[in-house]
Coordinates of C-alpha atoms in Angstrom, one line a residue:
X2 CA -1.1 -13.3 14.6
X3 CA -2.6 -15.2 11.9
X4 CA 0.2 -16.5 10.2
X5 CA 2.2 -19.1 12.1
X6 CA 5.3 -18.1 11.0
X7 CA 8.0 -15.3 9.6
X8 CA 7.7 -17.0 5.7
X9 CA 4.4 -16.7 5.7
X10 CA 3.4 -13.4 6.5
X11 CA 6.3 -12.8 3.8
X12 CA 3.9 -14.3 1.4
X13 CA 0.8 -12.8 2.7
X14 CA 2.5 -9.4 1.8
X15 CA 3.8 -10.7 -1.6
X16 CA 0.5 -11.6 -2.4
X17 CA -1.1 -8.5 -1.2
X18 CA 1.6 -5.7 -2.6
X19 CA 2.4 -7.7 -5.7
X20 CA -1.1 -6.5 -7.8
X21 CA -1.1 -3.6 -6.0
X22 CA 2.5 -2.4 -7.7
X23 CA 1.5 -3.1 -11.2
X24 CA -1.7 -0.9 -10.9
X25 CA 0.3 2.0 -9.9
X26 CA 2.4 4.5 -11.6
X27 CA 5.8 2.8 -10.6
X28 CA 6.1 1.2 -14.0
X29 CA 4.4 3.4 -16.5
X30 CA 3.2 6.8 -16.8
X31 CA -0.6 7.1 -15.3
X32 CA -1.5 9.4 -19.1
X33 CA -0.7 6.3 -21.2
X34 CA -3.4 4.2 -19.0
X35 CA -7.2 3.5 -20.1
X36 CA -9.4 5.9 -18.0
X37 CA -10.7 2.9 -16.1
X38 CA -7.5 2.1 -15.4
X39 CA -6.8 5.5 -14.4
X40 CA -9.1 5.7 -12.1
X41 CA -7.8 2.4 -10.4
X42 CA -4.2 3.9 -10.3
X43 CA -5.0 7.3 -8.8
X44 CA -6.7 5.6 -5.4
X45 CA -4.1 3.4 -5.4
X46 CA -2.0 4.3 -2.4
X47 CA 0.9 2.8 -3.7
X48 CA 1.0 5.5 -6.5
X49 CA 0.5 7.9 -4.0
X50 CA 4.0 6.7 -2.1
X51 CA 6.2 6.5 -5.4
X52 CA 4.8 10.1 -6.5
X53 CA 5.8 11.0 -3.3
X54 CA 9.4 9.5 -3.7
X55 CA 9.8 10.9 -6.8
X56 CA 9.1 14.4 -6.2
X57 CA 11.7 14.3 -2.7
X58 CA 14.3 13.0 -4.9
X59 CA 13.5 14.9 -8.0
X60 CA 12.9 18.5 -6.9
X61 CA 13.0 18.1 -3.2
X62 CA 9.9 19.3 -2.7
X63 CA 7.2 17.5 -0.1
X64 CA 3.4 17.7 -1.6
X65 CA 0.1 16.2 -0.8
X66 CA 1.2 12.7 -1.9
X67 CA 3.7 12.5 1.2
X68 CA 0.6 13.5 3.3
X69 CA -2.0 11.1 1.9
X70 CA 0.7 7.9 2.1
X71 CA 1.6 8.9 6.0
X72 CA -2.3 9.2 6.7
X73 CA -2.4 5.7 4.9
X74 CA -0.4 4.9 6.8
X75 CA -1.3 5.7 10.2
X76 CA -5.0 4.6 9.4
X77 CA -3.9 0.9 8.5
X78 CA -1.8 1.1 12.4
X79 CA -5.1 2.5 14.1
X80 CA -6.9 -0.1 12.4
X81 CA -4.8 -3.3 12.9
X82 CA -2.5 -2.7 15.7
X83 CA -5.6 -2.7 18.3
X84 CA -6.7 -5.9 16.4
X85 CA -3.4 -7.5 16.7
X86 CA -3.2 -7.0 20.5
X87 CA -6.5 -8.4 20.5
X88 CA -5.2 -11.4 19.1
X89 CA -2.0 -11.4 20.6
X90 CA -3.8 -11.3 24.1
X91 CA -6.2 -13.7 23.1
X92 CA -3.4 -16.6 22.3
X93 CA -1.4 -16.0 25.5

């Protein structure tokens, strides 16, 4: 509701997702890392959601990474959907 339109919010994600992909274990393994590194890569919910991936597509088997990115992800909808209706209702 922020963004005026479609392009923008694009780039509102780019810039959001874009840092968050490099400090995650997408591109390199997280034992080769700095510890304080580490540390930033293992709260990182986007490591959490490529772990995930890999281990359905690898050995087909569903862990507590699959859990912790779809409890990510329904804490970000409880938290923003009510604030976008907000907004939404506000504008109209």
């Amino acid at each position: 509701m922020i963004a005026r339109n479609a392009s923008s919010v694009q780039g509102i994600s780019i810039i959001v997702l874009f840092p968050l992909t490099f400090l995650s274990n997408a591109f390199v393994p997280v034992n080769t890392m700095p510890d304080w590194l580490q540390w930033v890569v293992n709260v990182n919910p986007i490591s959490h959601l490529v772990t995930a991936v890999r281990d359905l597509t690898n050995a087909g088997t569903v862990g507590g990474d699959l859990a912790f990115s779809l409890i990510g992800a329904g804490v970000i909808v409880a938290i923003f959907a009510p604030l976008t209706v907000r907004a939404y209702m506000r504008r109209t």
